[in-house]
Amino acid sequence: MTAQDTSKDQKDREPASQNGACNDAPWLDPAQQPFIEIQSLTKRFGDFTAVDDINLKIYRGELFTILGGSGCGKSTLLRMLAGFEKPTQGRILIDGVDITDLAPYDRPVNMMFQSYAVFPHMTVEQNIAYGLKKEKLPAAEIKQRVTAMLELVQLPELAKRKPDQLSGGQLQRVALARALIKRPKVLLLDEPLAALDKKLREQTQFELMNLQDQLGITFVVVTHDQEEAMTLATRIAVMNAGNFVQIGSPSEVYEFPLNHFVADFFGSINIFDATVHSREGEHITVTLEGSGTQIRTRHAQPLASGSACMVGIRPEKLLISKERPTLEGHTVTSGVVEELAYYGNRSIYRVRSENGRLIQVSAQNYQRSAALLLEWDDEVFISWESSCSVVLTE
Amino acid sequence: MKRPSTFLYSVLSFGFAFLYIPIFVVMTYSFNDSRLATVWGGFSTRWYSALLDNDQILDAALLSLQVALISATVATVLGTLAGLALNRMGKFRGRTVFTGMIAAPLVMPEVITGLSLLLLFVSLQELTGWPASRGANTITIAHITFSMAYVAVIVQSRLAGMDNSLEEAAMDLGGRPFAVTRDITLPLIAPAMASGWLLAFTLSLDDLVIASFTSGAGASTLPMVIFSKVKLGVTPEVNALATLVIALVAIGVAVAGWLMFRQQRLDSPAAK
Amino acid sequence: MTTLANPGKRDRLWRSCVIALPYIWLLLFFLAPFAIVLKISFADPVVAQPPFTPFFDWAAGSGSRILATLDNYAFLLEDNLYWVSYLKSIKIALVATLLCLLLGFPMAYAIALAPLPWRNLLLLLVILPFWTSFLLRVYAWMVMLGKQGLINNLLLSTGLIDEPLQMLYTDGAVYLGIVYTYVPFMILPLYATLEKLDPDIHEAAADLGAKPLRVFYDVTLPLAMPGIIAGSLLVFIPALGEYVIPALLGGLDSLMIGRTLYDEFFVNRDWPLASAVAIVLLLILILPIMLFQRLQQKADT
């Protein structure tokens, strides 16, 4: 299996990256040397294949995120990068050096564990110094580097504390500092924000990005949380059943998911059955089942005319109104409001369409009274710009 | 659930009375001036003085202490290694046999363990000339063998409940396997090792059957001496000895309990 | 479990030490002795030091001739003494296990239902006797049960009996001793299972119309079964091979197999026969031991 690297197909339309950490997109430049290169990596546990013949290139300074549900193989992949699992097949190269056969303590890679794994019997200072002591550095240098690192993660006043006297956020910083002080070529982060509460996550997220920008270390993050992946990453690799399903920038995987799985993984999406009508170049025209409406959009994968496919449209791309809209290039359908939920900033409507399908619409409440305009059992029109929809395969 | 509770608590009280009354009776009788265990002849500590003058008992107590100290210490080392081998070393050849050999001493009747070890020592002596005589050395080896299994089980259950990622983190930071065990694993399982040592120590002090089998002429541990005395009937000196042992255990438990309580207080975030 | 990429030589040496040291010790001092017991159980007794014939007779000319005999096992079958000992041991161990269950279950249940701060103290009270000498605790019952012991004295002084009862040196005293010594082994696993039971389960059953006793039979008992089995095995297995309790509290006819083996060994000095007795005892114990180990493994996973 080869993952589809959507970035190459869409470079003319999409900014490569949304966040400021890395504005250039080295993966688009064929002359760039990859910093981490994973070659046909496989890991089997008995009969079970956790990671199935994966190929991946990650570039220097990237904040690369591997995203997937539990049991998809992402943690095994990360543990192979750290050296805790021995690959059944394949190689891992970092900065041109084959590290596949190196023990974890000999790799230029450090990891921040999901549980943080801060040593409970050592103080914050001793935890951070541990890695340098193992390098047998002179005491003075260790002292100076630990002090600098404590400053960097804003913990200098907690140096003498024991881990059981720290909050979750502080533990996370200790774990981060302890890994960063080794000046690794690559920092691996296993669900870095999962153990933090919601407020702290947002703050920590930005700190992580700043830190990565400041130090220029390549980050590889594993997470099951698509929101975390979207906000952090330069690129996201969506993983399922040991394979990459799609690799691309956050906006690419959100706006141009390749298939139903990816589309569903990132937020909600309305799915309609359709058949392929015709193709011309990068564009494809499909016919919606039921209404017969034709939709023309971009799609990179070859799909034969007449074959079945799906059309997906995200709830926030839909417009809902009482009057029939007359906008150019819009697909329109009508229905009845069956459920509505008011969230303050937006409202969610579930509309039963004329051919019996339930469509979810997320509408921004840009007027104070907007939420009050629609009620249960109102007859409404739903419309969307055809180019906003996406053709999906299973 | 109110009615069953009354019943349950009556049984519980009865059970504790059953467990503790004999002990208190022995303690009371130890202060009985009369040589006849039946008649209360007034308060006296004469049996304690008699105990201190009894060289046979004192020598046996010293031998028992020596055997218990050495065997508990060696058993803690070997048992800890065994616990590590079972829980932190992954797969190795002969693991099933190893697991069986760790679990078996826990359920083996003492008469069989004792008999088999004696036969081993006799055969070894035939073949190699060692052990030239049986006594403290062979008892110690026997005690190490069965108590290391207890230590291994305690250490292993502590390791099983401990997050493996701590050791992985240490390794990730450049610690080699031996350094990781020394820096991370051992400090964290130290309480389990201490419990294991205490258990091994008590098991050794308490053992009669295995010591009887593996000891040679001349070397008698405290339980062996007590057994030979009480086989003939109730003895006031043994009452005094029992009281001393119980008092020592009670003090030990109280101190350990107090230390644990203090440790918990120190560890709890409320103490910040 | 971590499967590391290639560790260095030094690191493999450490791993080998961790595994090999306890492994070799147990092979030498645990497994090898059993092989020897098995071997000697097939040997003839002789009046010599050691008192058994060698298994291999190197002197007998061409190579070695195996000198094995089934006489010892045949003797076990023929002589009533051993039959009776085995059967009596099994009976005593079974009845004592049942008595432990009858006393231990309500105690464990009461502790599990006790308010949380009390539970640890009550458990400590159950475990505490463990740490005092087993021998001295059995001895305490000699003080209690003897002809001039506390119980007889009390009964005599209240006039309930005219002459002291023979309580010590009877089977009853052996049962009492086993229950007294091993009831904590029953209480601890029972407590562990009962403590995990959700109290709401009982209320749910009661809410559905079950009377307290029905709730106990239909809900509590089945859920406590793993603890009951574990506790019973923990009592039955050591009780079967018990030596000290029948030796101190039992009468001359309290022939438990542990005592028979001990006497065969030390009094009659028939080592091959004692070995055969041990091997048969092990064979009897194998089933409950394997059952217990399977239970433990299931609990671990």
PDB file of C-alpha atoms in Angstrom, chain C residues 180-284:
ATOM      1  CA  TYR C 180      -6.564 -21.755  63.531  1.00  0.00           C
ATOM      2  CA  THR C 181      -3.386 -21.665  61.467  1.00  0.00           C
ATOM      3  CA  TYR C 182      -4.817 -21.473  57.974  1.00  0.00           C
ATOM      4  CA  VAL C 183      -8.005 -19.413  58.280  1.00  0.00           C
ATOM      5  CA  PRO C 184      -6.115 -16.211  57.297  1.00  0.00           C
ATOM      6  CA  PHE C 185      -5.208 -17.918  53.987  1.00  0.00           C
ATOM      7  CA  MET C 186      -8.937 -18.315  53.390  1.00  0.00           C
ATOM      8  CA  ILE C 187      -9.904 -14.812  54.482  1.00  0.00           C
ATOM      9  CA  LEU C 188      -7.411 -12.873  52.332  1.00  0.00           C
ATOM     10  CA  PRO C 189      -8.413 -14.099  48.829  1.00  0.00           C
ATOM     11  CA  LEU C 190     -12.086 -14.068  49.844  1.00  0.00           C
ATOM     12  CA  TYR C 191     -11.773 -10.494  51.019  1.00  0.00           C
ATOM     13  CA  ALA C 192     -10.044  -9.559  47.755  1.00  0.00           C
ATOM     14  CA  THR C 193     -13.003 -10.795  45.667  1.00  0.00           C
ATOM     15  CA  LEU C 194     -15.753  -9.651  48.021  1.00  0.00           C
ATOM     16  CA  GLU C 195     -14.263  -6.191  48.342  1.00  0.00           C
ATOM     17  CA  LYS C 196     -14.522  -5.681  44.585  1.00  0.00           C
ATOM     18  CA  LEU C 197     -18.232  -6.505  44.523  1.00  0.00           C
ATOM     19  CA  ASP C 198     -20.326  -3.464  43.846  1.00  0.00           C
ATOM     20  CA  PRO C 199     -22.630  -2.950  46.857  1.00  0.00           C
ATOM     21  CA  ASP C 200     -25.246  -1.696  44.409  1.00  0.00           C
ATOM     22  CA  ILE C 201     -25.513  -5.226  43.018  1.00  0.00           C
ATOM     23  CA  HIS C 202     -27.097  -6.382  46.252  1.00  0.00           C
ATOM     24  CA  GLU C 203     -29.427  -3.453  46.344  1.00  0.00           C
ATOM     25  CA  ALA C 204     -30.343  -4.083  42.718  1.00  0.00           C
ATOM     26  CA  ALA C 205     -31.159  -7.719  43.508  1.00  0.00           C
ATOM     27  CA  ALA C 206     -33.125  -6.688  46.588  1.00  0.00           C
ATOM     28  CA  ASP C 207     -34.882  -4.044  44.545  1.00  0.00           C
ATOM     29  CA  LEU C 208     -35.929  -6.748  42.088  1.00  0.00           C
ATOM     30  CA  GLY C 209     -37.632  -8.569  44.952  1.00  0.00           C
ATOM     31  CA  ALA C 210     -35.019 -11.003  46.245  1.00  0.00           C
ATOM     32  CA  LYS C 211     -34.925 -11.733  49.976  1.00  0.00           C
ATOM     33  CA  PRO C 212     -31.557 -11.270  51.682  1.00  0.00           C
ATOM     34  CA  LEU C 213     -30.758 -14.988  51.713  1.00  0.00           C
ATOM     35  CA  ARG C 214     -31.737 -15.317  48.044  1.00  0.00           C
ATOM     36  CA  VAL C 215     -29.525 -12.362  47.207  1.00  0.00           C
ATOM     37  CA  PHE C 216     -26.688 -14.143  48.942  1.00  0.00           C
ATOM     38  CA  TYR C 217     -27.206 -17.429  47.047  1.00  0.00           C
ATOM     39  CA  ASP C 218     -28.012 -15.886  43.676  1.00  0.00           C
ATOM     40  CA  VAL C 219     -25.605 -12.962  43.598  1.00  0.00           C
ATOM     41  CA  THR C 220     -22.912 -12.883  46.270  1.00  0.00           C
ATOM     42  CA  LEU C 221     -21.931 -16.541  46.299  1.00  0.00           C
ATOM     43  CA  PRO C 222     -21.466 -16.983  42.512  1.00  0.00           C
ATOM     44  CA  LEU C 223     -19.478 -13.749  42.296  1.00  0.00           C
ATOM     45  CA  ALA C 224     -17.274 -14.787  45.215  1.00  0.00           C
ATOM     46  CA  MET C 225     -16.541 -18.181  43.649  1.00  0.00           C
ATOM     47  CA  PRO C 226     -12.997 -17.343  42.419  1.00  0.00           C
ATOM     48  CA  GLY C 227     -12.065 -16.259  45.941  1.00  0.00           C
ATOM     49  CA  ILE C 228     -13.677 -19.347  47.461  1.00  0.00           C
ATOM     50  CA  ILE C 229     -11.721 -21.655  45.154  1.00  0.00           C
ATOM     51  CA  ALA C 230      -8.423 -19.804  45.645  1.00  0.00           C
ATOM     52  CA  GLY C 231      -8.830 -19.713  49.429  1.00  0.00           C
ATOM     53  CA  SER C 232      -9.833 -23.377  49.601  1.00  0.00           C
ATOM     54  CA  LEU C 233      -6.790 -24.438  47.609  1.00  0.00           C
ATOM     55  CA  LEU C 234      -4.530 -22.235  49.746  1.00  0.00           C
ATOM     56  CA  VAL C 235      -5.792 -24.102  52.819  1.00  0.00           C
ATOM     57  CA  PHE C 236      -6.103 -27.590  51.346  1.00  0.00           C
ATOM     58  CA  ILE C 237      -2.654 -27.819  49.740  1.00  0.00           C
ATOM     59  CA  PRO C 238      -0.516 -27.068  52.804  1.00  0.00           C
ATOM     60  CA  ALA C 239      -2.927 -28.835  55.175  1.00  0.00           C
ATOM     61  CA  LEU C 240      -2.533 -32.078  53.251  1.00  0.00           C
ATOM     62  CA  GLY C 241       1.207 -32.281  53.876  1.00  0.00           C
ATOM     63  CA  GLU C 242       1.059 -30.792  57.369  1.00  0.00           C
ATOM     64  CA  TYR C 243       3.483 -32.210  59.915  1.00  0.00           C
ATOM     65  CA  VAL C 244       3.668 -29.957  62.984  1.00  0.00           C
ATOM     66  CA  ILE C 245      -0.048 -29.797  63.795  1.00  0.00           C
ATOM     67  CA  PRO C 246      -0.712 -33.564  63.855  1.00  0.00           C
ATOM     68  CA  ALA C 247       2.618 -34.102  65.611  1.00  0.00           C
ATOM     69  CA  LEU C 248       1.780 -31.724  68.471  1.00  0.00           C
ATOM     70  CA  LEU C 249      -2.012 -31.791  68.709  1.00  0.00           C
ATOM     71  CA  GLY C 250      -2.883 -35.166  67.182  1.00  0.00           C
ATOM     72  CA  GLY C 251      -3.047 -38.509  68.910  1.00  0.00           C
ATOM     73  CA  LEU C 252      -0.961 -41.498  68.013  1.00  0.00           C
ATOM     74  CA  ASP C 253      -3.673 -42.489  65.546  1.00  0.00           C
ATOM     75  CA  SER C 254      -3.735 -39.065  63.844  1.00  0.00           C
ATOM     76  CA  LEU C 255      -1.723 -40.465  60.992  1.00  0.00           C
ATOM     77  CA  MET C 256      -1.391 -37.674  58.529  1.00  0.00           C
ATOM     78  CA  ILE C 257       0.907 -38.395  55.641  1.00  0.00           C
ATOM     79  CA  GLY C 258       3.390 -35.644  56.486  1.00  0.00           C
ATOM     80  CA  ARG C 259       3.892 -37.204  59.867  1.00  0.00           C
ATOM     81  CA  THR C 260       4.155 -40.708  58.397  1.00  0.00           C
ATOM     82  CA  LEU C 261       6.814 -39.500  55.980  1.00  0.00           C
ATOM     83  CA  TYR C 262       8.727 -37.753  58.746  1.00  0.00           C
ATOM     84  CA  ASP C 263       8.640 -40.830  60.953  1.00  0.00           C
ATOM     85  CA  GLU C 264       9.598 -43.132  58.088  1.00  0.00           C
ATOM     86  CA  PHE C 265      12.575 -40.928  57.453  1.00  0.00           C
ATOM     87  CA  PHE C 266      13.819 -40.100  60.938  1.00  0.00           C
ATOM     88  CA  VAL C 267      12.565 -43.046  63.012  1.00  0.00           C
ATOM     89  CA  ASN C 268      12.717 -45.981  60.601  1.00  0.00           C
ATOM     90  CA  ARG C 269      15.467 -44.433  58.485  1.00  0.00           C
ATOM     91  CA  ASP C 270      13.935 -45.966  55.394  1.00  0.00           C
ATOM     92  CA  TRP C 271      14.858 -43.248  52.928  1.00  0.00           C
ATOM     93  CA  PRO C 272      13.743 -44.976  49.751  1.00  0.00           C
ATOM     94  CA  LEU C 273      10.312 -45.639  51.207  1.00  0.00           C
ATOM     95  CA  ALA C 274      10.061 -42.050  52.469  1.00  0.00           C
ATOM     96  CA  SER C 275      10.934 -40.894  48.950  1.00  0.00           C
ATOM     97  CA  ALA C 276       8.208 -43.065  47.487  1.00  0.00           C
ATOM     98  CA  VAL C 277       5.752 -41.633  50.042  1.00  0.00           C
ATOM     99  CA  ALA C 278       6.810 -38.128  48.957  1.00  0.00           C
ATOM    100  CA  ILE C 279       6.389 -38.893  45.263  1.00  0.00           C
ATOM    101  CA  VAL C 280       2.877 -40.249  45.791  1.00  0.00           C
ATOM    102  CA  LEU C 281       1.993 -37.219  47.930  1.00  0.00           C
ATOM    103  CA  LEU C 282       3.208 -34.973  45.102  1.00  0.00           C
ATOM    104  CA  LEU C 283       1.081 -36.897  42.611  1.00  0.00           C
ATOM    105  CA  ILE C 284      -1.978 -36.326  44.808  1.00  0.00           C
TER     106      ILE C 284
END
